[in-house]
XYZ file of C-alpha atoms in Angstrom:
738
model
C 0.095 -0.105 0.016
C 1.593 3.399 -1.166
C 1.903 5.687 1.949
C 0.732 9.489 1.579
C 3.057 11.543 3.302
C 1.742 15.112 4.075
C 3.697 18.064 5.493
C 3.242 19.985 8.647
C 4.837 23.337 9.418
C 2.873 23.523 12.740
C 0.406 21.425 14.766
C -2.656 22.547 13.146
C -1.440 21.602 9.830
C -0.369 18.225 11.196
C -3.901 17.576 12.362
C -5.304 18.907 9.055
C -3.274 16.393 7.175
C -4.127 13.364 9.451
C -7.802 13.963 9.455
C -7.710 14.530 5.632
C -6.429 11.278 4.699
C -2.406 11.367 5.366
C -0.983 8.018 6.283
C 2.146 9.853 7.725
C 3.163 13.210 8.455
C 6.778 14.802 8.043
C 7.742 17.878 10.085
C 10.351 19.576 11.818
C 10.759 19.979 15.689
C 13.048 22.362 17.497
C 16.429 22.184 15.374
C 18.158 21.201 12.358
C 15.340 20.962 9.979
C 15.742 22.199 6.389
C 12.696 24.729 6.974
C 13.996 26.863 9.590
C 11.810 29.683 9.047
C 8.508 27.455 9.322
C 6.992 27.555 12.802
C 7.659 23.974 13.593
C 6.782 21.968 16.477
C 8.099 22.085 19.845
C 8.641 18.855 21.870
C 5.327 18.966 23.816
C 3.409 19.541 20.595
C 5.476 16.536 19.090
C 4.429 14.464 21.844
C 0.756 15.333 21.233
C 0.906 14.644 17.436
C 2.802 11.336 17.938
C -0.162 10.267 20.267
C -2.804 11.496 17.779
C -0.767 9.802 14.827
C -0.113 6.383 16.451
C -3.871 6.136 17.996
C -4.800 6.190 14.028
C -2.061 3.750 13.021
C -0.188 6.414 11.311
C 3.331 7.485 11.441
C 5.693 10.781 12.134
C 8.867 11.371 10.607
C 10.653 14.608 11.702
C 13.244 16.068 9.353
C 16.708 16.524 10.639
C 18.322 17.093 7.065
C 20.539 19.916 7.686
C 24.378 19.581 7.264
C 25.910 19.625 10.832
C 28.872 21.612 11.890
C 31.215 20.274 14.382
C 30.191 22.840 17.061
C 26.662 21.387 16.626
C 27.269 17.694 16.539
C 26.890 16.906 20.186
C 23.754 19.134 20.476
C 22.376 17.322 17.157
C 23.294 13.806 18.665
C 21.392 14.672 21.891
C 18.297 16.074 19.928
C 17.985 12.731 17.903
C 18.291 10.736 21.072
C 15.298 12.855 22.518
C 13.271 12.221 19.313
C 13.995 8.566 19.768
C 12.761 8.476 23.387
C 9.791 10.452 22.504
C 8.660 7.665 19.957
C 9.218 9.216 16.660
C 8.931 6.692 13.959
C 11.473 7.835 11.601
C 13.974 10.670 10.929
C 14.735 12.197 7.502
C 18.484 12.714 7.641
C 20.918 14.523 5.282
C 24.231 14.738 7.102
C 26.472 11.498 6.939
C 27.343 11.556 10.637
C 23.808 11.594 11.683
C 22.808 8.973 9.299
C 25.626 6.842 10.490
C 24.643 7.435 14.261
C 20.908 6.665 13.718
C 21.609 3.464 12.006
C 24.265 2.263 14.308
C 22.575 3.290 17.715
C 19.095 3.696 17.534
C 17.336 0.338 17.118
C 13.749 0.781 15.697
C 14.198 4.330 14.569
C 13.897 4.368 10.773
C 16.624 6.427 8.938
C 15.196 8.007 5.869
C 17.830 9.341 3.446
C 16.807 12.779 2.570
C 16.514 13.956 -1.209
C 19.431 16.278 -0.188
C 21.741 13.497 -0.388
C 21.343 13.469 -4.171
C 19.971 9.543 -4.555
C 19.615 9.503 -8.361
C 20.282 5.841 -9.325
C 20.324 2.296 -8.494
C 24.297 2.402 -7.019
C 23.277 5.408 -4.841
C 20.488 3.356 -3.533
C 22.520 -0.026 -3.151
C 24.933 2.159 -0.847
C 22.394 3.204 1.602
C 20.580 -0.323 1.489
C 23.979 -1.668 2.695
C 24.607 0.946 5.158
C 21.024 -0.147 7.049
C 18.693 2.809 5.961
C 15.088 2.090 5.885
C 13.955 4.339 3.058
C 15.481 6.621 0.441
C 13.889 9.925 -0.851
C 14.837 10.122 -4.672
C 15.955 13.294 -6.395
C 13.165 15.144 -8.114
C 14.967 15.042 -11.235
C 14.350 11.309 -11.595
C 12.195 10.229 -14.605
C 9.552 7.798 -14.301
C 11.694 4.884 -15.956
C 14.504 5.703 -13.887
C 12.310 5.191 -10.836
C 10.745 2.332 -12.148
C 14.267 0.567 -12.759
C 15.218 1.369 -9.269
C 12.016 -0.220 -7.931
C 12.627 -3.255 -9.925
C 15.950 -3.981 -8.854
C 16.030 -2.925 -5.289
C 14.103 -3.706 -2.192
C 14.706 -0.288 -0.688
C 11.499 1.379 0.124
C 11.210 4.589 -2.382
C 9.655 7.902 -1.569
C 9.238 10.645 -4.170
C 8.047 14.136 -4.337
C 4.504 13.990 -5.978
C 3.412 17.710 -5.391
C 4.549 21.253 -4.526
C 7.365 23.553 -4.804
C 10.410 22.477 -6.655
C 14.089 23.494 -6.107
C 15.783 24.342 -9.318
C 19.130 22.703 -8.154
C 19.520 19.370 -8.177
C 18.243 17.312 -5.318
C 17.890 20.673 -3.465
C 21.814 20.946 -3.028
C 22.323 24.601 -3.384
C 25.380 27.032 -2.532
C 23.816 30.263 -4.060
C 22.085 31.262 -0.940
C 25.301 30.793 1.211
C 27.567 32.585 -1.125
C 25.259 35.355 -1.673
C 23.707 36.176 1.569
C 25.595 33.755 4.041
C 22.063 32.132 4.521
C 22.710 28.454 4.004
C 20.024 26.216 2.175
C 22.047 23.159 3.247
C 21.162 24.432 6.645
C 17.679 25.331 6.208
C 18.087 29.031 5.419
C 17.621 29.131 1.808
C 17.183 33.028 0.600
C 15.506 31.754 -2.514
C 17.996 33.454 -4.904
C 16.395 31.134 -7.697
C 13.356 33.380 -7.455
C 15.289 36.372 -8.434
C 15.210 38.228 -11.734
C 18.066 37.531 -14.156
C 19.098 38.604 -17.576
C 21.034 36.329 -19.916
C 24.187 37.379 -21.695
C 25.826 35.749 -24.489
C 29.440 36.797 -25.125
C 29.047 39.788 -22.990
C 26.096 40.986 -24.783
C 22.635 41.137 -23.415
C 20.685 38.086 -25.021
C 17.370 38.181 -23.065
C 14.944 40.372 -21.252
C 15.204 40.151 -17.238
C 12.991 37.290 -16.325
C 12.713 34.690 -13.537
C 14.983 32.308 -15.504
C 15.507 29.876 -12.454
C 12.029 30.113 -10.875
C 10.665 26.456 -11.075
C 6.929 25.780 -11.374
C 5.192 23.826 -8.995
C 5.056 20.066 -9.244
C 1.688 18.496 -9.755
C 1.717 14.667 -10.536
C -1.918 14.010 -9.724
C -2.982 13.307 -13.424
C -0.237 10.631 -13.843
C -0.714 9.281 -10.312
C -1.871 5.914 -11.126
C 1.350 5.163 -13.133
C 3.379 5.657 -9.852
C 1.115 3.645 -7.970
C 1.383 0.646 -10.399
C 4.901 0.366 -9.974
C 4.733 0.276 -6.270
C 6.459 3.530 -5.135
C 6.269 3.374 -1.360
C 5.663 6.901 -0.277
C 3.991 9.793 -2.281
C 5.460 12.982 -0.722
C 3.628 16.308 -0.662
C 5.777 19.343 -0.458
C 4.516 22.237 1.851
C 5.931 22.693 5.452
C 5.829 26.748 4.947
C 2.047 26.377 3.808
C -1.175 27.120 5.694
C -3.785 24.538 7.060
C -6.044 25.370 4.118
C -3.279 24.213 1.468
C -2.493 21.044 3.351
C -6.214 20.203 3.696
C -7.013 20.588 -0.132
C -3.775 18.582 -1.359
C -3.980 15.948 1.150
C -7.404 15.463 0.525
C -7.360 15.457 -3.195
C -4.298 12.981 -3.418
C -6.313 10.689 -1.003
C -9.021 10.759 -3.133
C -6.913 9.950 -6.284
C -5.300 7.150 -4.551
C -8.578 5.637 -3.318
C -9.915 6.099 -6.748
C -12.624 8.298 -5.194
C -13.978 11.825 -6.297
C -11.198 13.584 -7.067
C -11.757 17.117 -8.117
C -8.842 18.928 -9.927
C -10.119 22.156 -9.879
C -9.520 21.927 -6.190
C -5.943 21.956 -6.400
C -6.268 25.333 -8.666
C -7.978 27.140 -5.638
C -4.929 27.120 -3.403
C -1.843 28.978 -3.431
C 0.500 27.730 -6.070
C 2.725 28.615 -8.931
C 1.945 27.434 -12.487
C 1.843 23.707 -12.428
C 4.116 21.366 -14.156
C 4.474 17.484 -14.258
C 7.979 17.681 -13.560
C 10.942 15.652 -14.894
C 9.424 12.744 -13.496
C 6.856 12.824 -16.348
C 8.870 14.369 -18.997
C 8.479 17.882 -18.830
C 10.295 19.728 -21.332
C 13.484 21.218 -19.810
C 12.784 24.672 -21.174
C 9.373 24.888 -20.092
C 9.841 23.734 -16.272
C 10.164 27.476 -15.028
C 7.769 30.417 -15.413
C 10.033 33.288 -16.422
C 7.303 35.811 -16.294
C 6.557 35.593 -12.448
C 8.149 34.007 -9.455
C 5.068 33.566 -7.428
C 1.301 32.437 -7.629
C -0.711 35.574 -8.910
C -3.713 33.972 -7.077
C -7.419 34.128 -8.017
C -8.680 37.063 -9.804
C -11.827 38.021 -7.986
C -12.411 41.746 -8.813
C -11.026 45.243 -9.487
C -10.844 48.464 -7.634
C -13.546 51.243 -8.441
C -12.508 54.041 -6.694
C -10.019 55.609 -4.042
C -10.828 55.104 -0.337
C -13.403 57.574 1.236
C -13.260 57.488 4.948
C -10.636 54.785 5.017
C -12.949 52.630 2.607
C -12.192 51.376 -0.853
C -15.114 50.643 -3.540
C -14.534 47.540 -5.059
C -16.389 45.115 -7.653
C -16.058 41.281 -6.517
C -16.959 38.733 -9.056
C -16.474 35.806 -6.473
C -17.197 35.498 -2.855
C -14.914 37.373 -0.817
C -14.848 36.538 2.953
C -13.300 38.305 6.220
C -10.097 36.663 6.922
C -9.269 35.784 3.298
C -5.723 36.805 2.179
C -5.836 38.935 -0.902
C -3.170 40.638 -3.320
C -3.660 43.859 -5.087
C -1.710 44.613 -8.411
C -1.702 48.261 -9.406
C -0.068 50.487 -11.932
C 3.396 51.409 -10.925
C 2.880 50.019 -7.481
C 4.402 47.406 -5.730
C 2.269 44.212 -5.157
C 0.260 44.894 -1.960
C -0.865 41.786 0.341
C -3.291 41.865 3.273
C -5.689 39.932 5.215
C -9.142 41.207 5.010
C -10.327 42.333 8.565
C -13.512 44.208 7.972
C -15.848 44.117 4.975
C -18.849 46.175 3.983
C -21.656 46.032 1.557
C -22.345 49.167 -0.712
C -24.386 50.823 1.979
C -21.824 50.704 4.631
C -23.232 47.733 6.637
C -20.544 45.244 8.047
C -20.721 41.869 6.345
C -18.696 38.635 6.728
C -18.730 37.796 3.124
C -20.194 39.124 -0.202
C -19.729 39.883 -3.843
C -20.554 42.565 -6.219
C -19.909 46.287 -5.198
C -18.361 46.195 -1.648
C -16.491 48.592 0.588
C -13.032 47.140 1.656
C -10.665 48.471 4.246
C -7.397 48.064 2.413
C -5.335 50.446 4.603
C -3.732 52.079 1.341
C -5.283 54.705 -1.069
C -5.473 52.777 -4.725
C -7.177 54.078 -7.526
C -6.984 51.044 -9.562
C -5.822 47.592 -9.459
C -6.751 44.053 -9.805
C -7.669 41.964 -6.761
C -6.389 38.452 -6.396
C -7.372 35.915 -3.687
C -4.525 33.970 -2.086
C -6.036 32.313 0.735
C -9.703 31.292 1.176
C -10.650 31.288 4.970
C -14.005 29.716 3.941
C -12.152 26.139 3.464
C -13.302 24.212 6.228
C -10.375 22.571 8.232
C -12.719 21.408 11.294
C -12.210 17.799 12.384
C -14.836 15.181 11.517
C -14.937 11.559 12.023
C -14.128 10.356 8.664
C -10.339 9.573 9.589
C -10.911 9.136 13.147
C -10.602 5.459 14.653
C -14.119 4.165 16.091
C -14.120 2.325 19.391
C -16.285 0.148 21.265
C -16.475 0.938 24.985
C -18.024 -1.734 27.442
C -19.013 -0.066 30.665
C -18.840 -2.361 33.830
C -19.872 -1.817 37.358
C -22.099 -2.684 40.258
C -23.087 -1.157 43.775
C -19.961 -0.191 45.632
C -17.454 -0.654 42.845
C -15.970 2.219 40.681
C -17.214 2.560 36.928
C -14.648 0.669 34.709
C -14.484 1.400 31.057
C -12.844 -1.113 28.544
C -12.013 -0.962 24.997
C -9.917 -3.199 22.674
C -7.543 -1.619 19.917
C -5.249 -3.412 17.665
C -5.716 -6.624 19.962
C -4.664 -4.498 23.200
C -7.170 -3.985 26.209
C -7.293 -0.669 27.725
C -8.847 0.476 30.896
C -10.221 3.627 32.608
C -11.545 3.715 36.130
C -13.384 6.305 38.192
C -12.434 7.318 41.435
C -15.833 7.341 42.776
C -17.847 4.023 43.312
C -21.527 3.644 42.387
C -24.354 4.194 44.981
C -28.074 3.102 44.887
C -30.211 5.405 42.687
C -32.739 7.687 44.714
C -34.274 8.824 41.435
C -33.180 8.167 37.943
C -30.454 5.581 37.521
C -27.499 5.830 35.025
C -28.555 4.537 31.771
C -27.315 3.726 28.290
C -28.272 7.226 26.954
C -26.405 9.111 29.661
C -23.364 6.896 29.255
C -23.345 7.447 25.418
C -23.639 11.257 25.931
C -20.848 11.723 28.181
C -18.631 8.828 26.709
C -19.052 10.510 23.281
C -17.055 13.526 24.361
C -13.843 12.780 22.337
C -13.532 15.793 20.217
C -9.896 16.451 21.120
C -8.932 12.809 20.527
C -8.441 10.630 17.615
C -11.313 8.395 18.389
C -15.137 8.407 18.202
C -17.664 6.253 20.116
C -18.598 3.692 17.614
C -20.445 1.492 19.954
C -21.333 1.193 23.702
C -21.793 -2.146 25.681
C -23.637 -1.384 28.885
C -22.767 -4.070 31.486
C -23.707 -2.009 34.583
C -25.229 -4.497 37.240
C -28.129 -2.918 39.287
C -29.946 0.379 40.077
C -26.970 2.521 39.952
C -26.212 6.212 40.555
C -22.789 8.173 39.768
C -22.217 11.917 39.062
C -21.608 13.004 35.624
C -18.324 14.277 36.778
C -17.047 10.729 37.816
C -18.290 9.059 34.312
C -16.247 11.905 32.714
C -13.228 11.047 35.073
C -13.489 7.209 33.854
C -13.566 8.391 30.358
C -10.510 10.815 30.682
C -8.590 7.879 32.637
C -9.197 5.479 29.637
C -8.205 8.078 26.966
C -5.058 8.848 29.224
C -3.998 5.251 29.075
C -4.413 4.913 25.392
C -2.523 7.764 24.638
C 0.414 6.854 27.189
C 0.721 3.676 25.282
C 0.214 5.185 21.683
C 3.288 7.658 22.127
C 5.238 4.513 21.703
C 8.036 6.158 23.842
C 11.219 4.150 24.006
C 14.235 3.764 26.382
C 17.418 5.100 25.056
C 20.027 2.322 24.486
C 23.578 2.452 26.099
C 25.368 4.005 23.153
C 28.833 1.915 22.486
C 30.785 3.828 19.739
C 33.342 1.946 17.769
C 35.516 4.493 16.536
C 38.714 2.837 15.875
C 41.553 5.126 14.462
C 42.253 5.188 10.687
C 45.913 6.225 9.972
C 47.139 7.093 6.278
C 50.695 7.725 5.208
C 49.972 10.470 2.853
C 52.014 13.656 2.585
C 50.998 17.186 1.902
C 50.551 17.821 -1.912
C 48.627 19.676 -4.708
C 45.757 18.246 -6.561
C 43.662 19.688 -9.333
C 40.387 19.180 -11.225
C 40.119 20.066 -15.010
C 37.431 19.619 -17.675
C 39.253 19.282 -20.778
C 42.275 17.842 -22.194
C 44.378 21.010 -22.703
C 43.863 21.633 -19.134
C 44.841 18.106 -18.246
C 48.050 18.145 -20.256
C 49.056 21.788 -18.882
C 48.618 20.276 -15.257
C 50.652 17.501 -16.358
C 53.486 19.435 -17.508
C 53.378 21.268 -14.425
C 53.996 18.267 -12.271
C 50.623 17.918 -10.644
C 50.473 14.300 -9.524
C 46.775 14.159 -8.740
C 44.465 15.321 -11.562
C 40.877 14.615 -11.677
C 39.758 14.353 -15.143
C 38.949 11.021 -16.626
C 38.505 9.655 -12.898
C 35.921 11.844 -11.992
C 32.393 10.723 -11.168
C 30.084 13.609 -11.232
C 27.502 14.475 -8.688
C 24.600 13.840 -11.407
C 25.781 10.438 -12.874
C 23.758 8.751 -15.600
C 25.926 5.722 -15.727
C 29.118 4.302 -13.936
C 31.925 3.764 -16.438
C 34.823 1.692 -16.353
C 37.570 3.859 -14.724
C 41.152 2.446 -14.971
C 42.832 4.899 -12.739
C 43.444 3.697 -9.027
C 42.078 6.943 -7.590
C 38.630 8.201 -8.282
C 36.965 11.596 -7.500
C 33.587 10.652 -6.378
C 30.643 13.228 -6.587
C 28.152 10.924 -5.014
C 27.315 7.882 -2.731
C 26.943 5.439 -5.624
C 30.706 5.824 -6.330
C 31.515 4.496 -2.920
C 29.728 1.368 -3.646
C 30.541 0.857 -7.338
C 34.213 1.442 -6.785
C 35.005 -0.264 -3.705
C 38.259 -1.467 -4.702
C 39.699 2.198 -5.612
C 41.213 4.895 -3.743
C 38.234 7.064 -3.328
C 38.348 10.886 -2.921
C 34.838 12.264 -1.903
C 34.204 15.631 -3.698
C 32.512 18.636 -1.936
C 29.173 17.689 -2.971
C 29.127 15.300 0.093
C 28.925 18.370 2.209
C 31.232 17.001 4.887
C 31.644 19.741 7.566
C 32.191 17.788 10.890
C 34.496 15.386 12.158
C 32.182 12.430 12.747
C 30.827 12.851 8.888
C 34.502 12.715 7.765
C 35.369 9.587 9.826
C 32.517 7.858 8.749
C 33.055 8.458 5.161
C 36.703 6.965 5.718
C 35.053 4.156 7.245
C 33.004 3.529 4.319
C 35.802 3.514 1.914
C 37.031 7.183 1.275
C 40.908 7.824 1.362
C 40.341 11.514 1.228
C 37.386 13.674 2.079
C 36.996 17.086 0.131
C 35.478 19.631 2.770
C 32.436 21.328 1.795
C 32.403 24.781 0.252
C 30.588 25.854 3.369
C 33.403 25.342 5.687
C 34.665 28.583 7.361
C 37.994 29.272 8.974
C 36.600 28.536 12.254
C 34.807 25.224 11.070
C 38.207 24.050 10.050
C 39.764 24.579 13.275
C 36.930 22.854 15.127
C 36.771 19.873 12.705
C 40.585 19.133 13.538
C 40.500 19.891 17.178
C 37.715 17.323 17.418
C 38.970 14.490 14.987
C 39.859 11.682 17.643
C 40.036 9.014 14.762
C 43.613 9.091 13.616
C 44.362 11.018 10.380
C 41.574 13.343 9.025
C 43.125 12.918 5.579
C 41.333 16.027 4.192
C 41.205 17.920 0.895
C 40.291 21.404 0.504
C 39.627 23.479 -2.776
C 41.489 26.651 -2.406
C 40.944 28.078 -5.957
C 38.348 27.681 -8.533
C 35.032 29.106 -9.701
C 32.500 27.697 -7.272
C 29.402 25.598 -8.573
C 26.483 27.439 -6.907
C 23.970 24.982 -8.414
C 23.644 21.820 -10.641
C 20.592 21.684 -12.433
C 18.648 19.446 -15.036
C 16.965 22.756 -16.206
C 18.536 24.494 -19.201
C 17.880 28.271 -19.128
C 19.192 28.448 -22.741
C 16.763 25.725 -24.183
C 13.848 28.169 -24.587
C 15.821 30.450 -26.768
C 16.844 27.731 -29.079
C 20.481 27.580 -27.863
C 20.610 23.665 -27.712
C 24.326 22.742 -28.994
C 25.454 26.349 -28.975
C 25.997 26.238 -25.085
C 30.009 25.217 -25.309
C 30.610 27.515 -28.290
C 29.774 30.838 -26.640
C 29.951 32.279 -23.156
C 26.504 32.486 -21.510
C 25.561 34.029 -18.141
C 22.996 35.095 -15.819
C 23.371 38.700 -14.534
C 21.855 40.757 -11.856
C 22.739 43.275 -9.418
C 24.459 40.772 -7.399
C 26.908 39.475 -9.853
C 27.713 37.383 -12.908
C 26.686 33.660 -13.019
C 28.234 31.786 -15.777
C 26.280 28.857 -17.524
C 28.424 25.847 -17.924
C 27.307 22.639 -19.369
C 28.708 19.111 -18.903
C 28.032 15.730 -20.886
C 24.263 14.830 -20.330
C 22.925 18.236 -20.775
C 23.453 19.089 -17.068
C 23.791 22.773 -16.501
C 26.134 24.506 -13.764
C 25.654 27.828 -12.510
C 28.961 28.934 -11.303
C 30.274 32.261 -9.934
C 32.160 34.319 -12.269
C 34.453 35.484 -9.254
C 36.730 32.528 -8.219
C 37.496 31.375 -4.826
C 41.057 32.481 -4.137
C 42.427 31.040 -0.911
C 45.982 31.021 -2.386
C 47.232 33.786 0.544
C 45.556 31.491 3.310
C 47.215 28.082 1.826
C 50.146 27.897 4.107
C 47.523 28.260 7.297
C 45.293 25.663 5.503
C 48.014 23.193 4.837
C 48.723 22.788 8.490
C 45.333 21.015 8.645
C 44.721 19.651 5.077
C 46.806 17.172 3.195
C 45.640 18.044 -0.123
C 44.877 21.603 -1.568
C 42.926 21.464 -4.575
C 42.910 23.696 -7.680
C 39.342 23.741 -9.394
C 39.487 24.652 -12.872
C 36.279 24.812 -15.295
C 36.984 27.023 -18.296
C 40.215 28.823 -17.423
C 42.961 28.834 -20.569
C 46.257 27.163 -20.163
C 47.937 30.751 -19.321
C 45.660 31.088 -16.257
C 46.373 27.779 -15.095
C 50.029 28.247 -15.230
C 49.732 31.703 -13.128
C 47.627 29.744 -10.363
C 49.765 26.719 -10.061
C 52.968 29.099 -9.879
C 51.435 31.412 -7.393
C 50.291 28.807 -5.056
C 53.975 27.030 -5.090
C 55.712 30.502 -4.466
C 53.108 31.047 -1.422
C 53.820 27.551 -0.029
C 57.667 28.504 -0.187
C 57.111 31.486 1.772
C 56.460 34.251 -0.618
C 55.114 37.271 0.935
C 53.173 38.570 -2.114
C 49.353 38.783 -1.804
C 47.687 36.836 -4.801
C 44.306 38.082 -3.835
C 42.518 40.629 -5.671
C 39.031 41.935 -4.207
C 37.859 42.918 -7.315
C 38.036 39.770 -9.230
C 38.154 37.170 -6.534
C 36.446 36.101 -3.318
C 37.335 34.175 -0.266
C 33.853 32.713 -0.272
C 32.445 31.203 3.012
C 35.889 30.437 4.352
C 36.231 34.308 5.493
C 32.451 34.343 5.146
C 32.421 36.958 2.557
C 29.473 37.780 0.418
C 30.305 37.223 -3.183
């Protein structure tokens, strides 16, 4: 049975999803979630949610899907231990340290591998299968045929995104936010630079008008859902932890209907806040049309226009569809910034206050508009109240006799639960307790996950008890059920087996290159470790035979495929703490390249806390940083296929120039024109890092010679500065905004 997995940014959204057909909820709690700006749930709210979900035989997964700095490592481990004790069913994880810790130390806690780990192919899946993970969340770029192939050749449960916002960067792994704003998307603080306007330049000349060239449409697979169900996808994930309860209700309920083959209404999905829809890469959306370059956000539902400026604080409007108090609306007017607000007061044309209406109305807008279109963004009339449709019906037996307390019994999933009153039954002087009274009191279960399906009255005699005592027994019964349903655990004694690993490698220079001329130049310069034909890209279509003894691995699948080789884990592994580095070494990595998001302080912390032998680190100290890798091509809609490597293309805005670079397989890289340059810091970095890497993409031979020469001079003690603040950046290492 395919699981319907719904998002929850707060407790209300979580309850809304559960009562509208979700089989499971994913949410963040107090820390380390990739939606840091969502309200999220505190631990008390999470406990309440666990009780509710488990009472309904549903599951709760908590996101701990950010990369973890060394300074945060102990706090994160303590946090996942708390989640384990609370009874959370599974954790969605992205940092390899925490993935390893959960699998090795927390029995019964499911480790789900986040899409941010870039699980794209069968080899990726097999790596995590051998590791002991219980589920992988596939990259949103996977096609239907790729998913089918993985499903047919692996027993690993697969989760895929079925609906909601898309990241333009492959698997959500993006450096653009970090490098432009110091807000790391990999740490849940994305500043959404993909939603900014850019202009495309070709060979330094303006090629396109300004547009939202990286702003993805929203995914909607509802029309093709049956195909995913037929191949046995294990979990369908709905995106939306930043969305309101109304959104959660509509999306969850409509996908529930679609799965159950009930009265699905596709127009309902059009009524909620969304960008233009796409069926995504999964169902073959054209690469050039998967973004909407004309707007970054949903316009909403057009419901009316402004007729005249405000009079005594009220604006005359003509509303063509029902407008309600508490609706969220947007006004688009000439030469004005879009204006959003929630309707607090609404009046008919005569000035009488009303709750809803259409036609000529008076609206309290708080701003003086003479014209403009009115769009509804949130419809407050969407009912999110709870009914019994998805509650669990229980049969309660009431037992008691003269001088005994009221005992309530019910059986759930084969387990008998009991609730008892403190007071005992007395002889009834007037009206005895009857079935109708019991039903009335025992039906008061609105704040629980249950409803009274049936009552068995086994009271013996002419009995009386106060209503408060009956309610006390009911509360006792529910409390005992809920205590059990939390599924709390006792934390096992953690036994860490962290045997030191020692290597004999010496300090050296390595280099990455993209063409034969660069390779030959580096070879002539005496660079012994050159990554060229031995590179396995982060986005990898197939795993070719590689003759070299050393491999630069961009993904987890390479760790599985090339076990007999010396493997260097690339920066795409986002290793930024000592435990992740050690665990990668344990899985076969000879060297681990530090994340681009490693600061000066992070490097010190890693080395100070690495207690496992040799860290054997590599660090990129020069090169144009790959800010994002994407399957989408901004050039395709302009008929530039095949021209990408013949000309110099870039996305330009007031933040900088971002080169559009392509690799085999029509994969696009958005790279910063300003190269990272830490050559001046190289002598210091070399105290901690054994390999200093130079990363070359489109640099000519002369530039490569210059950079290698400068680095060698600096390592020999040259006092010259090789950093130019106008052309270079020191990036996240010095926490510089590029």
